[in-house]
Structure formats: structure tokens, C-alpha cells
């Protein structure tokens, strides 16, 4: 399946934020925004919803914590109890460092892997870059052209000092 | 005033305890002043522009350092015998410690610490205020250089001061984590204080329209992070001592984990760590002024309890004391801090009006 998109290229950070805000007011549908660095406030202008990744992070952290607790409890008291200086088998203070580290490790690494999978990134995938200069100094806003009037989109983008505006057909890989 | 009065009553009733509370008050005030200075220096040295909008708050906090020096000075001069090593036979403490822990050297070091802190804090604040007049970026550059030097000196002096003033209350005990542990509590409580003041000033007027939820969000993140840092350091100290189980090290924890001290020890961990961790984990909570206020208050009570648990068991190992001295010390600290802070804050514009980074800070998105 292919679909029609608008690609607006902007020269300044403020312009792309303005264009995103105006597009939202006009009810255009966003495909994505491409910027050479994280532009603060762009997510707000686009009206993006909060990501669900923090919840994934929390879950992964809890899983890491649970795993570390179980692993140490089971190895140290059930599977292979060792007498360390006469302490009880089940000595919680000694377990805490590993519990902490595994929580952080699972949450940190796990959330990156989750992100890569959720966004279908990773090795072997050719990135879709609408305009090569987003890797340098340009800002790009991509809209779904399906529902909107091309003339209105052009007018809005031009009003926000777009450098180029093009309509394109792309393969829909959603 | 009432605080000072109650403390004087305490001095008559139970002198040893009252002086321990003087130490608690003076050390807590020092911590707040240092946290302000450290925050200002940190933001300068790291080119952090988000905090410029409310930088006058930590700047004014630094002004409590001289007051703290007076409170601690009273203790060191009038009642040095709070420190057991002043009475013990020097040879008994042994080794390097009997060279380090001598009254004249102790006083010289205290003067040196406060000299460094007060002069750097005063210079940073003075340069920042002068910039209000001419808007010259050279003041910022000068402060960046001062901040870098201060941060190094601060690391050393803050560590040594905690060893001198608190750890040496039990001269035979030592913990290499102690300085970091004290720094963690110092910065955490300083952040909590800044959050309370910033929210209050935003509501009262001077910072209305200047400080946004984004600024609160970042302060909340820092408080959240440093609560966990504090717990990390607290536990690092505890676990090493628990694991090694050497009598000369466990001597610190034994009185603090027995009798009525034990529940306080647990409450300390709850207030300083569990409350901020759970309450501030979600993003909307870090941006919510009401929630931040509650958590910051919990952390401040926790900080007081933390210092109480460091200091008071050395004079009252049997049970946690509460009386005119304890209440007096808390009132004295709060009263003195608020009076000095409001005085200092009113001396200059509530916002560094000509700071080159102000506009960036006003439009900050976290």
C-alpha cells in the first residue's frame, strides 16, 4: 500500500515548532518530525501523547528486582547454602547490591531494547529519511496528505517560512 | 528568638544534650548554606541555564553561612568537651588522630572551612548582583571560574568538616563513607528547601510568571535522584560495616539500632528515601506544586531526623531525648534561616535581570 505525504523542510527551529502548532490547529495528521537534534517543545506543539515507555521501564525494573531477589534467595538458602561468618542463610543486606544492580540493568537495557523493537529500528533496517539534510541543519515535518487540502497545507507551511514543500507517494510500512 | 530561649533553658537543665542540639542546629544551617552555594556553583560550572530564573533563591540561601559559623563557633569555644577527644588522653586516641584532633588545630580548620565557604559564596553572589547593573557577560565568566575552583575545595572541606564536627563525636569510630553520606543529605535537604521556597515565592508573587512547571519538574527530578543517592550512600556505609562486623566499626550502629532509636532509624529511611521514591516517580507528580511541597517537607523532617540520629545518640545512647533543647534547636534553625533568607532575598532583584541566560531560562522546556 502506498500513501501520499507532505514533506515540509524548514531552516529554523522556531519555524518547525510554529508549523507543527499550526498543522495541529488545522487538524492535519502528522506522520513524523525529523530534526538534527532534540527540539524542546516540538512534542508539545505536535500534541504528542505521553509515551508508554516509562511503564515498560517500571515493569522491567520490577522484573529485574524480583529476579535478583529470587535468584539470590534460592541459591543462597535452598540450592547451595554457604556459611558466611555465621550469618543466617537468608541475609538480606548482602543481597541488596545485586538487587539494585539488576533492577537498574534490566530497566535501563530493557527499555532501550523495547524502544528499538517498538520503533522497528535495529540492524538491517534502512532508515527512512525524507530529506538528507535533517542529518545536518534542516528540520522536516511530514504530514499525511490523505485528509487535508494540499493548498491549505502549502499555505500554512509557506507562512512558517518553509524552504521546500513537496508531495510524495511512499510505501506504507506501518 | 523562642528557639534561642528554649535552648538556653536546655543548657541549664541538661547541658550536654543542649550543646549537642546546638551542634545539630549549626550543622543543619551550614548544610543549607552550603547546598545553596554548591547549587549556584554547579549551575555556573556546568553552564546550566534552566536554573537562572530562580538563582536568587540559592544565592540568598548562602547568606546563612555566617550565622551557622556563629552558632557552631559558640559550641566550639564555650563547650568543646562535647567532643570526647578533648578530654581523653591524647595517646589513647592513637596514631594520626591525636595529631589531627587537637583543640587549636580543630579551631583553625573550622575557621579555614568557613573562610573558604563564606568568601566564595560572597564573591559568587556579589558578581551576580553586579551583573544586574551593567549586564556584562564578564561577570558570568568570572563566576564560572570561581565555581570550578569552589567545587574542588568544597569536595575537600565538606568531607573534612563532617569528619571534624560529627564523626569525631565518637573518636574511635571511623567510616570512609561518612563525608559522602553527609554531602548526600546536605544536597538533598538543600534541594527540598529550594523547592519549598520557589513554590512559596511563585505563589506569593516575586517569581510568579518566572518559574514554570518545567522548572519545578527539574527540581523534582533532582530531589528524586538525590533521595536515591542518599539511600545508596547510606546503605553503602551500613552494608560494609554489617558485612565486616568488626566491633570498632559496628559501635556506630549498635546504639542506633537498639531500643527506641530503632524505629527512628526506619522512619529516617522512609522519609528520606521511600517517600520521595514512590511519590515522585511519576512525571505529573514532579510537576505538581502541592505534591512537591509535601515531599519536600517530608525530606526536611527526614534530614533533621538524620542529623539527630548522627549526633544525639552520642550524648543519650539509652533513648531518643525530646525536650526544650530539641524543640529549641529546631525553632532556632527554622527562625534563623527564614530571617536571614528573607533579608538577603530582599536586598537584590528577585530575578537576575541582566543575566545573559535569563531569557533562555524563562523559555525553558524540560
Short mmCIF file of C-alpha atoms in Angstrom, two decimals:
data_model
loop_
_atom_site.label_atom_id
_atom_site.label_comp_id
_atom_site.label_asym_id
_atom_site.label_seq_id
_atom_site.Cartn_x
_atom_site.Cartn_y
_atom_site.Cartn_z
CA UNK A 1 0.00 0.00 0.00
CA UNK A 2 1.21 3.45 -0.69
CA UNK A 3 0.15 6.74 0.72
CA UNK A 4 0.60 10.38 -0.04
CA UNK A 5 2.63 12.60 2.26
CA UNK A 6 3.64 16.23 2.51
CA UNK A 7 7.26 16.94 3.33
CA UNK A 8 7.95 20.43 4.61
CA UNK A 9 11.58 21.44 5.10
CA UNK A 10 12.38 24.30 7.46
CA UNK A 11 15.52 26.20 8.21
CA UNK A 12 14.88 27.26 11.80
CA UNK A 13 13.85 25.52 14.98
CA UNK A 14 11.20 28.13 15.75
CA UNK A 15 9.61 27.73 12.31
CA UNK A 16 9.15 23.98 12.60
CA UNK A 17 7.58 24.41 16.04
CA UNK A 18 5.23 27.06 14.65
CA UNK A 19 4.36 24.88 11.65
CA UNK A 20 3.67 21.91 13.93
CA UNK A 21 1.35 24.03 16.08
CA UNK A 22 -0.46 25.43 13.03
CA UNK A 23 -0.82 21.97 11.50
CA UNK A 24 -2.38 20.71 14.68
CA UNK A 25 -4.83 23.63 14.71
CA UNK A 26 -5.82 22.85 11.14
CA UNK A 27 -6.33 19.22 12.05
CA UNK A 28 -3.64 17.79 9.74
CA UNK A 29 -2.40 14.31 10.53
CA UNK A 30 1.27 14.02 11.49
CA UNK A 31 3.43 11.23 10.16
CA UNK A 32 6.59 12.33 11.95
CA UNK A 33 9.03 15.16 12.54
CA UNK A 34 12.74 14.88 11.74
CA UNK A 35 15.29 17.16 13.38
CA UNK A 36 19.08 17.09 13.65
CA UNK A 37 18.81 17.24 17.47
CA UNK A 38 16.09 17.07 20.11
CA UNK A 39 13.96 20.20 19.72
CA UNK A 40 12.41 21.12 23.05
CA UNK A 41 8.73 21.94 22.82
CA UNK A 42 8.17 20.24 19.45
CA UNK A 43 6.39 17.31 21.10
CA UNK A 44 4.08 19.75 22.82
CA UNK A 45 3.41 21.68 19.59
CA UNK A 46 2.57 18.43 17.81
CA UNK A 47 0.30 17.42 20.67
CA UNK A 48 2.00 14.07 21.07
CA UNK A 49 0.65 11.81 23.75
CA UNK A 50 2.86 10.66 26.57
CA UNK A 51 4.94 7.67 25.64
CA UNK A 52 4.16 4.32 27.27
CA UNK A 53 7.91 3.58 27.59
CA UNK A 54 8.15 4.71 31.26
CA UNK A 55 5.64 2.00 32.14
CA UNK A 56 7.73 -0.57 30.27
CA UNK A 57 10.75 0.71 32.21
CA UNK A 58 8.92 0.35 35.52
CA UNK A 59 7.81 -3.17 34.67
CA UNK A 60 11.28 -4.23 33.54
CA UNK A 61 12.81 -2.74 36.68
CA UNK A 62 10.33 -4.60 38.86
CA UNK A 63 11.07 -7.80 36.94
CA UNK A 64 14.82 -7.30 37.48
CA UNK A 65 14.27 -6.68 41.17
CA UNK A 66 12.09 -9.76 41.51
CA UNK A 67 14.52 -11.93 39.58
CA UNK A 68 17.53 -10.80 41.65
CA UNK A 69 15.66 -11.37 44.91
CA UNK A 70 14.52 -14.83 43.89
CA UNK A 71 17.87 -15.84 42.39
CA UNK A 72 19.85 -14.95 45.50
CA UNK A 73 17.30 -16.28 47.93
CA UNK A 74 17.08 -19.57 46.08
CA UNK A 75 20.82 -20.07 45.50
CA UNK A 76 21.90 -18.93 48.96
CA UNK A 77 19.29 -20.63 51.10
CA UNK A 78 17.83 -23.54 49.08
CA UNK A 79 20.22 -24.71 46.39
CA UNK A 80 23.64 -24.21 47.93
CA UNK A 81 23.67 -22.69 51.42
CA UNK A 82 27.11 -21.45 52.50
CA UNK A 83 28.01 -20.36 55.98
CA UNK A 84 29.43 -16.84 55.66
CA UNK A 85 30.76 -15.70 59.01
CA UNK A 86 27.87 -17.34 60.85
CA UNK A 87 25.23 -15.16 59.26
CA UNK A 88 21.77 -16.52 58.50
CA UNK A 89 21.39 -18.09 55.05
CA UNK A 90 18.82 -15.53 54.15
CA UNK A 91 20.84 -12.33 54.76
CA UNK A 92 19.00 -9.55 53.03
CA UNK A 93 21.66 -6.78 53.37
CA UNK A 94 24.11 -8.90 51.37
CA UNK A 95 21.54 -9.30 48.60
CA UNK A 96 20.72 -5.63 48.22
CA UNK A 97 23.62 -4.62 45.92
CA UNK A 98 22.73 -7.30 43.38
CA UNK A 99 19.02 -6.43 43.69
CA UNK A 100 19.83 -2.80 42.98
CA UNK A 101 22.17 -3.52 40.09
CA UNK A 102 19.83 -5.97 38.37
CA UNK A 103 16.92 -3.53 38.74
CA UNK A 104 18.95 -0.82 37.04
CA UNK A 105 20.39 -3.15 34.41
CA UNK A 106 17.04 -4.67 33.42
CA UNK A 107 15.25 -1.32 33.42
CA UNK A 108 18.00 0.51 31.53
CA UNK A 109 18.98 -2.03 28.91
CA UNK A 110 15.47 -3.45 28.66
CA UNK A 111 13.84 -0.15 27.87
CA UNK A 112 16.34 0.55 25.09
CA UNK A 113 15.64 -2.86 23.55
CA UNK A 114 11.89 -2.26 23.94
CA UNK A 115 12.24 1.07 22.16
CA UNK A 116 14.26 -0.44 19.31
CA UNK A 117 11.69 -3.20 18.83
CA UNK A 118 8.67 -0.94 19.17
CA UNK A 119 10.02 1.50 16.57
CA UNK A 120 11.27 -1.35 14.37
CA UNK A 121 14.80 0.03 14.42
CA UNK A 122 17.94 -2.01 14.61
CA UNK A 123 20.46 -3.59 12.29
CA UNK A 124 19.47 -4.36 8.71
CA UNK A 125 16.81 -1.73 8.54
CA UNK A 126 17.20 1.11 6.06
CA UNK A 127 16.18 4.34 7.71
CA UNK A 128 13.50 6.42 6.01
CA UNK A 129 14.91 9.90 5.81
CA UNK A 130 12.63 12.31 3.97
CA UNK A 131 15.41 14.80 3.35
CA UNK A 132 19.08 14.07 3.87
CA UNK A 133 19.71 17.49 5.35
CA UNK A 134 17.89 16.62 8.58
CA UNK A 135 21.18 14.98 9.47
CA UNK A 136 22.82 18.37 9.11
CA UNK A 137 20.90 21.58 9.82
CA UNK A 138 17.34 21.31 8.47
CA UNK A 139 14.08 20.49 10.20
CA UNK A 140 11.43 18.42 8.49
CA UNK A 141 7.77 17.95 9.20
CA UNK A 142 5.93 15.13 7.43
CA UNK A 143 2.13 15.17 7.19
CA UNK A 144 -0.33 12.60 5.93
CA UNK A 145 -1.89 14.16 2.85
CA UNK A 146 -4.87 11.83 2.83
CA UNK A 147 -7.28 14.01 4.69
CA UNK A 148 -6.03 17.53 4.06
CA UNK A 149 -6.34 20.05 1.26
CA UNK A 150 -2.93 20.48 -0.46
CA UNK A 151 -3.46 24.21 -0.94
CA UNK A 152 -4.12 24.76 2.79
CA UNK A 153 -1.06 22.73 3.74
CA UNK A 154 1.09 24.74 1.33
CA UNK A 155 -0.24 28.00 2.66
CA UNK A 156 0.37 27.01 6.28
CA UNK A 157 3.91 25.77 5.56
CA UNK A 158 4.77 28.83 3.47
CA UNK A 159 3.51 31.07 6.20
CA UNK A 160 6.02 29.38 8.53
CA UNK A 161 8.92 30.03 6.11
CA UNK A 162 9.25 26.52 4.73
CA UNK A 163 12.24 26.18 2.40
CA UNK A 164 10.67 23.48 0.24
CA UNK A 165 7.32 21.75 0.27
CA UNK A 166 6.72 18.59 -1.70
CA UNK A 167 4.07 15.95 -2.04
CA UNK A 168 5.30 12.41 -2.30
CA UNK A 169 3.99 8.88 -2.53
CA UNK A 170 5.64 6.45 -0.15
CA UNK A 171 5.22 2.83 0.65
CA UNK A 172 3.22 2.47 3.83
CA UNK A 173 5.15 0.23 6.19
CA UNK A 174 3.07 0.79 9.25
CA UNK B 1 14.13 34.06 69.47
CA UNK B 2 11.91 31.49 71.18
CA UNK B 3 14.26 28.85 69.89
CA UNK B 4 17.28 30.51 71.41
CA UNK B 5 15.38 30.96 74.67
CA UNK B 6 14.30 27.31 74.80
CA UNK B 7 17.86 26.26 74.04
CA UNK B 8 19.20 28.41 76.89
CA UNK B 9 16.70 26.73 79.24
CA UNK B 10 18.01 23.44 77.90
CA UNK B 11 21.60 24.48 78.62
CA UNK B 12 20.67 24.93 82.27
CA UNK B 13 18.60 21.73 82.53
CA UNK B 14 20.72 19.27 80.58
CA UNK B 15 23.85 20.98 79.29
CA UNK B 16 25.37 18.05 77.39
CA UNK B 17 22.19 17.44 75.40
CA UNK B 18 21.63 21.13 74.77
CA UNK B 19 25.11 21.54 73.30
CA UNK B 20 24.55 18.52 71.10
CA UNK B 21 21.45 20.30 69.84
CA UNK B 22 23.46 23.45 69.23
CA UNK B 23 25.71 21.33 67.03
CA UNK B 24 22.65 19.92 65.28
CA UNK B 25 21.25 23.41 64.59
CA UNK B 26 24.58 24.85 63.48
CA UNK B 27 25.39 21.89 61.28
CA UNK B 28 21.94 21.90 59.67
CA UNK B 29 22.27 25.62 58.92
CA UNK B 30 25.74 25.09 57.47
CA UNK B 31 24.27 22.39 55.28
CA UNK B 32 21.58 24.70 53.89
CA UNK B 33 24.07 27.49 53.21
CA UNK B 34 26.49 25.10 51.54
CA UNK B 35 23.76 23.48 49.47
CA UNK B 36 22.86 26.92 48.12
CA UNK B 37 26.47 27.70 47.28
CA UNK B 38 27.01 24.27 45.75
CA UNK B 39 23.90 24.61 43.58
CA UNK B 40 24.93 28.05 42.30
CA UNK B 41 28.47 26.84 41.60
CA UNK B 42 27.20 23.68 39.93
CA UNK B 43 24.89 25.56 37.57
CA UNK B 44 27.64 28.03 36.65
CA UNK B 45 30.29 25.40 36.13
CA UNK B 46 28.04 23.20 34.00
CA UNK B 47 26.54 26.11 32.00
CA UNK B 48 23.09 25.04 33.21
CA UNK B 49 20.78 27.84 32.16
CA UNK B 50 17.46 26.40 33.33
CA UNK B 51 18.07 27.48 36.92
CA UNK B 52 18.95 31.10 36.13
CA UNK B 53 15.32 32.20 36.61
CA UNK B 54 15.33 31.32 40.31
CA UNK B 55 19.07 31.57 41.03
CA UNK B 56 18.43 34.33 43.58
CA UNK B 57 16.92 31.65 45.85
CA UNK B 58 20.08 29.54 46.30
CA UNK B 59 22.12 32.76 46.26
CA UNK B 60 20.16 34.05 49.25
CA UNK B 61 20.47 30.67 50.99
CA UNK B 62 24.26 31.07 51.02
CA UNK B 63 23.82 34.00 53.39
CA UNK B 64 23.09 31.70 56.33
CA UNK B 65 26.72 30.54 56.37
CA UNK B 66 27.94 33.35 58.68
CA UNK B 67 25.01 32.70 61.06
CA UNK B 68 25.87 29.00 61.05
CA UNK B 69 29.50 29.88 61.79
CA UNK B 70 28.39 31.87 64.85
CA UNK B 71 26.23 29.01 66.17
CA UNK B 72 28.98 26.42 65.70
CA UNK B 73 31.61 28.87 66.98
CA UNK B 74 29.69 29.23 70.25
CA UNK B 75 29.78 25.48 70.68
CA UNK B 76 33.45 25.07 69.76
CA UNK B 77 34.60 27.87 72.07
CA UNK B 78 32.21 27.52 75.03
CA UNK B 79 31.77 23.77 75.20
CA UNK B 80 34.45 21.86 73.30
CA UNK B 81 34.10 18.96 75.76
CA UNK B 82 31.11 17.73 73.73
CA UNK B 83 33.91 16.04 71.78
CA UNK B 84 35.29 13.22 73.90
CA UNK B 85 38.77 13.54 72.38
CA UNK B 86 39.21 16.92 74.10
CA UNK B 87 39.11 15.10 77.43
CA UNK B 88 40.83 11.85 76.61
CA UNK B 89 44.48 11.23 76.96
CA UNK B 90 45.93 12.04 73.57
CA UNK B 91 47.85 8.78 73.37
CA UNK B 92 44.66 6.80 73.86
CA UNK B 93 43.12 8.02 70.61
CA UNK B 94 46.31 6.98 68.99
CA UNK B 95 48.16 7.39 65.74
CA UNK B 96 47.49 10.19 63.34
CA UNK B 97 44.24 11.03 65.07
CA UNK B 98 45.95 12.50 68.12
CA UNK B 99 47.76 14.95 65.86
CA UNK B 100 44.60 15.79 63.92
CA UNK B 101 42.19 16.06 66.87
CA UNK B 102 43.76 18.80 68.95
CA UNK B 103 41.74 21.81 70.00
CA UNK B 104 43.86 24.56 68.37
CA UNK B 105 44.18 22.70 65.06
CA UNK B 106 40.44 21.88 65.17
CA UNK B 107 39.55 25.57 65.58
CA UNK B 108 41.95 26.67 62.84
CA UNK B 109 40.41 24.14 60.47
CA UNK B 110 36.88 25.30 61.32
CA UNK B 111 37.96 28.89 60.56
CA UNK B 112 39.52 27.74 57.32
CA UNK B 113 36.41 25.87 56.15
CA UNK B 114 34.11 28.76 56.90
CA UNK B 115 36.60 31.20 55.44
CA UNK B 116 36.64 29.32 52.14
CA UNK B 117 32.87 28.82 52.02
CA UNK B 118 31.87 32.34 53.01
CA UNK B 119 34.38 34.09 50.75
CA UNK B 120 33.44 32.04 47.68
CA UNK B 121 29.70 32.34 48.36
CA UNK B 122 30.05 36.10 48.87
CA UNK B 123 32.06 36.50 45.66
CA UNK B 124 29.59 34.49 43.58
CA UNK B 125 26.62 36.46 44.92
CA UNK B 126 28.41 39.80 44.55
CA UNK B 127 29.32 39.16 40.91
CA UNK B 128 25.79 38.02 40.14
CA UNK B 129 24.30 41.15 41.72
CA UNK B 130 26.75 43.45 39.95
CA UNK B 131 25.60 41.97 36.68
CA UNK B 132 22.12 43.35 37.46
CA UNK B 133 23.57 46.82 36.94
CA UNK B 134 25.61 46.55 33.75
CA UNK B 135 24.64 43.19 32.23
CA UNK B 136 28.29 42.49 31.40
CA UNK B 137 28.88 38.85 30.43
CA UNK B 138 32.33 39.06 32.06
CA UNK B 139 30.66 38.56 35.46
CA UNK B 140 29.30 35.23 34.26
CA UNK B 141 32.73 34.16 33.00
CA UNK B 142 34.29 35.19 36.29
CA UNK B 143 31.71 33.20 38.24
CA UNK B 144 32.28 30.11 36.10
CA UNK B 145 35.97 30.21 37.02
CA UNK B 146 35.21 30.80 40.72
CA UNK B 147 32.66 27.96 40.68
CA UNK B 148 35.11 25.46 39.24
CA UNK B 149 37.63 26.25 41.97
CA UNK B 150 34.94 26.22 44.64
CA UNK B 151 33.63 22.80 43.64
CA UNK B 152 37.06 21.24 44.19
CA UNK B 153 37.57 22.99 47.52
CA UNK B 154 34.01 22.16 48.54
CA UNK B 155 34.55 18.45 48.00
CA UNK B 156 37.53 18.50 50.34
CA UNK B 157 36.21 20.87 53.01
CA UNK B 158 32.71 19.38 53.15
CA UNK B 159 34.19 15.93 53.70
CA UNK B 160 36.67 17.12 56.34
CA UNK B 161 34.08 19.25 58.15
CA UNK B 162 31.74 16.29 58.56
CA UNK B 163 34.62 14.23 59.92
CA UNK B 164 35.70 17.00 62.28
CA UNK B 165 32.33 18.08 63.59
CA UNK B 166 30.21 14.93 63.61
CA UNK B 167 32.33 11.82 63.14
CA UNK B 168 34.79 12.85 65.85
CA UNK B 169 31.93 12.74 68.39
CA UNK B 170 32.86 9.06 68.52
CA UNK B 171 36.61 9.46 68.04
CA UNK B 172 37.46 5.77 67.88
CA UNK B 173 34.92 5.06 65.15
CA UNK B 174 35.58 5.84 61.52
CA UNK B 175 33.83 5.41 58.22
CA UNK B 176 35.26 6.48 54.89
CA UNK B 177 31.71 6.87 53.54
CA UNK B 178 30.84 9.47 56.15
CA UNK B 179 31.75 12.55 54.12
CA UNK B 180 29.81 11.43 51.05
CA UNK B 181 26.89 10.43 53.24
CA UNK B 182 26.82 13.91 54.74
CA UNK B 183 27.10 15.53 51.33
CA UNK B 184 24.16 13.46 50.04
CA UNK B 185 21.95 14.59 52.92
CA UNK B 186 23.18 18.17 52.59
CA UNK B 187 22.30 18.50 48.92
CA UNK B 188 19.04 16.58 49.24
CA UNK B 189 17.80 18.83 52.03
CA UNK B 190 19.07 21.90 50.17
CA UNK B 191 17.01 20.90 47.14
CA UNK B 192 13.95 20.33 49.32
CA UNK B 193 14.40 23.79 50.84
CA UNK B 194 14.79 25.38 47.40
CA UNK B 195 11.64 23.65 46.17
CA UNK B 196 9.62 24.92 49.13
CA UNK B 197 10.91 28.47 48.75
CA UNK B 198 10.47 28.55 44.97
CA UNK B 199 6.88 27.31 45.24
CA UNK B 200 6.17 29.78 48.02
CA UNK B 201 7.68 32.72 46.10
CA UNK B 202 5.77 31.72 42.99
CA UNK B 203 2.55 31.79 44.94
CA UNK B 204 3.44 34.95 46.86
CA UNK B 205 4.45 36.98 43.84
CA UNK B 206 8.15 37.63 43.20
CA UNK B 207 8.61 34.58 41.00
CA UNK B 208 5.09 34.41 39.54
CA UNK B 209 5.30 34.02 35.77
CA UNK B 210 9.04 33.41 36.09
CA UNK B 211 9.14 29.87 37.41
CA UNK B 212 7.07 27.39 35.40
CA UNK B 213 6.11 23.79 35.94
CA UNK B 214 9.13 22.85 33.81
CA UNK B 215 11.48 24.33 36.41
CA UNK B 216 9.63 22.50 39.17
CA UNK B 217 9.85 19.33 37.10
CA UNK B 218 13.64 19.54 37.01
CA UNK B 219 13.92 20.37 40.70
CA UNK B 220 11.66 17.40 41.36
CA UNK B 221 13.89 15.17 39.25
CA UNK B 222 16.94 16.29 41.20
CA UNK B 223 15.20 15.69 44.53
CA UNK B 224 14.12 12.25 43.35
CA UNK B 225 17.61 11.40 42.16
CA UNK B 226 19.39 12.65 45.24
CA UNK B 227 16.97 10.84 47.56
CA UNK B 228 18.03 7.63 45.90
CA UNK B 229 21.67 8.74 46.01
CA UNK B 230 21.32 9.35 49.74
CA UNK B 231 19.86 5.88 50.25
CA UNK B 232 22.60 4.36 48.09
CA UNK B 233 25.30 6.00 50.19
CA UNK B 234 23.53 5.28 53.47
CA UNK B 235 23.32 1.64 52.56
CA UNK B 236 26.89 1.50 51.28
CA UNK B 237 28.09 2.65 54.67
CA UNK B 238 25.76 0.31 56.51
CA UNK B 239 26.47 -2.76 54.43
CA UNK B 240 30.26 -2.53 54.69
CA UNK B 241 30.03 -2.27 58.46
CA UNK B 242 27.42 -5.05 58.67
CA UNK B 243 29.49 -7.33 56.47
CA UNK B 244 32.82 -6.83 58.18
CA UNK B 245 31.22 -6.99 61.62
CA UNK B 246 34.27 -5.51 63.38
CA UNK B 247 33.48 -4.19 66.88
CA UNK B 248 35.26 -0.87 66.36
CA UNK B 249 33.06 -0.17 63.33
CA UNK B 250 29.73 -1.58 64.49
CA UNK B 251 29.96 0.65 67.54
CA UNK B 252 28.24 3.36 65.48
CA UNK B 253 25.17 1.35 64.55
CA UNK B 254 24.64 -0.62 67.73
CA UNK B 255 23.21 2.18 69.91
CA UNK B 256 21.24 3.49 66.93
CA UNK B 257 19.55 0.18 66.29
CA UNK B 258 18.52 -0.61 69.83
CA UNK B 259 15.50 0.36 71.90
CA UNK B 260 13.52 3.40 70.87
CA UNK B 261 16.25 4.51 68.44
CA UNK B 262 15.45 1.68 66.07
CA UNK B 263 12.00 2.88 64.91
CA UNK B 264 13.53 6.33 64.30
CA UNK B 265 16.19 4.72 62.12
CA UNK B 266 13.46 3.14 60.00
CA UNK B 267 11.41 6.35 59.84
CA UNK B 268 14.59 8.08 58.65
CA UNK B 269 14.85 5.75 55.65
CA UNK B 270 11.15 6.09 54.91
CA UNK B 271 11.14 9.91 54.96
CA UNK B 272 14.38 10.42 53.06
CA UNK B 273 14.02 7.66 50.52
CA UNK B 274 10.76 5.72 50.34
CA UNK B 275 8.52 8.81 50.33
CA UNK B 276 10.35 10.69 47.54
CA UNK B 277 10.86 7.49 45.55
CA UNK B 278 7.21 6.49 45.47
CA UNK B 279 5.66 9.96 45.45
CA UNK B 280 7.87 11.47 42.75
CA UNK B 281 8.30 8.51 40.43
CA UNK B 282 5.51 9.54 38.06
CA UNK B 283 6.12 12.58 35.86
CA UNK B 284 2.91 14.51 36.74
CA UNK B 285 3.85 14.38 40.43
CA UNK B 286 7.17 16.12 39.79
CA UNK B 287 5.29 18.99 38.15
CA UNK B 288 2.61 19.25 40.83
CA UNK B 289 3.38 22.06 43.29
CA UNK B 290 1.22 20.56 46.05
CA UNK B 291 2.81 17.14 45.86
CA UNK B 292 6.32 18.58 45.65
CA UNK B 293 5.64 20.69 48.75
CA UNK B 294 4.57 17.65 50.75
CA UNK B 295 7.54 15.56 49.65
CA UNK B 296 9.99 18.41 50.30
CA UNK B 297 8.57 18.84 53.80
CA UNK B 298 8.94 15.10 54.43
CA UNK B 299 12.56 15.27 53.25
CA UNK B 300 13.32 18.23 55.52
CA UNK B 301 11.87 16.43 58.54
CA UNK B 302 13.87 13.40 57.41
CA UNK B 303 17.07 15.46 57.18
CA UNK B 304 16.57 16.73 60.71
CA UNK B 305 15.98 13.18 61.91
CA UNK B 306 19.06 12.00 60.02
CA UNK B 307 21.27 14.57 61.76
CA UNK B 308 19.53 13.85 65.08
CA UNK B 309 20.42 10.19 64.62
CA UNK B 310 24.02 11.08 63.84
CA UNK B 311 24.54 13.41 66.78
CA UNK B 312 22.19 12.75 69.69
CA UNK B 313 22.95 9.06 70.41
CA UNK B 314 26.45 10.12 71.46
CA UNK B 315 25.06 12.05 74.44
CA UNK B 316 21.94 9.97 75.08
CA UNK B 317 22.57 6.38 74.00
CA UNK B 318 19.73 4.92 76.03
CA UNK B 319 16.72 6.61 74.48
CA UNK B 320 15.99 9.40 72.00
CA UNK B 321 15.58 12.60 74.01
CA UNK B 322 12.91 15.19 73.37
CA UNK B 323 12.57 18.38 75.39
CA UNK B 324 13.14 22.12 75.32
CA UNK B 325 16.60 21.67 73.78
CA UNK B 326 15.39 19.63 70.83
CA UNK B 327 12.40 21.86 70.11
CA UNK B 328 14.52 24.95 70.70
CA UNK B 329 17.18 23.81 68.23
CA UNK B 330 14.59 23.14 65.53
CA UNK B 331 12.89 26.51 66.09
CA UNK B 332 16.23 28.31 66.16
CA UNK B 333 17.28 26.76 62.88
CA UNK B 334 14.00 27.48 61.10
CA UNK B 335 13.71 31.01 62.51
CA UNK B 336 17.30 31.98 61.82
CA UNK B 337 17.19 30.55 58.32
CA UNK B 338 13.96 32.28 57.35
CA UNK B 339 15.04 35.62 58.81
CA UNK B 340 18.43 35.58 57.08
CA UNK B 341 16.93 34.30 53.84
CA UNK B 342 14.15 36.87 53.55
CA UNK B 343 16.62 39.66 54.42
CA UNK B 344 19.07 38.51 51.76
CA UNK B 345 16.39 37.93 49.14
CA UNK B 346 15.03 41.45 49.52
CA UNK B 347 18.47 43.02 49.03
CA UNK B 348 18.53 42.34 45.31
CA UNK B 349 16.15 41.93 42.39
CA UNK B 350 14.19 38.66 42.77
CA UNK B 351 15.44 37.58 39.34
CA UNK B 352 18.95 38.15 37.90
CA UNK B 353 17.51 40.67 35.43
CA UNK B 354 20.53 41.13 33.20
CA UNK B 355 21.96 37.64 33.21
CA UNK B 356 22.71 36.70 29.58
CA UNK B 357 21.00 33.33 30.08
CA UNK B 358 17.82 34.63 31.71
CA UNK B 359 15.71 34.59 28.58
CA UNK B 360 16.80 31.04 27.82
CA UNK B 361 15.80 30.04 31.32
CA UNK B 362 12.40 31.74 31.07
CA UNK B 363 11.55 29.80 27.91
CA UNK B 364 12.83 26.54 29.25
CA UNK B 365 11.09 23.27 28.36
CA UNK B 366 12.08 20.24 30.31
#
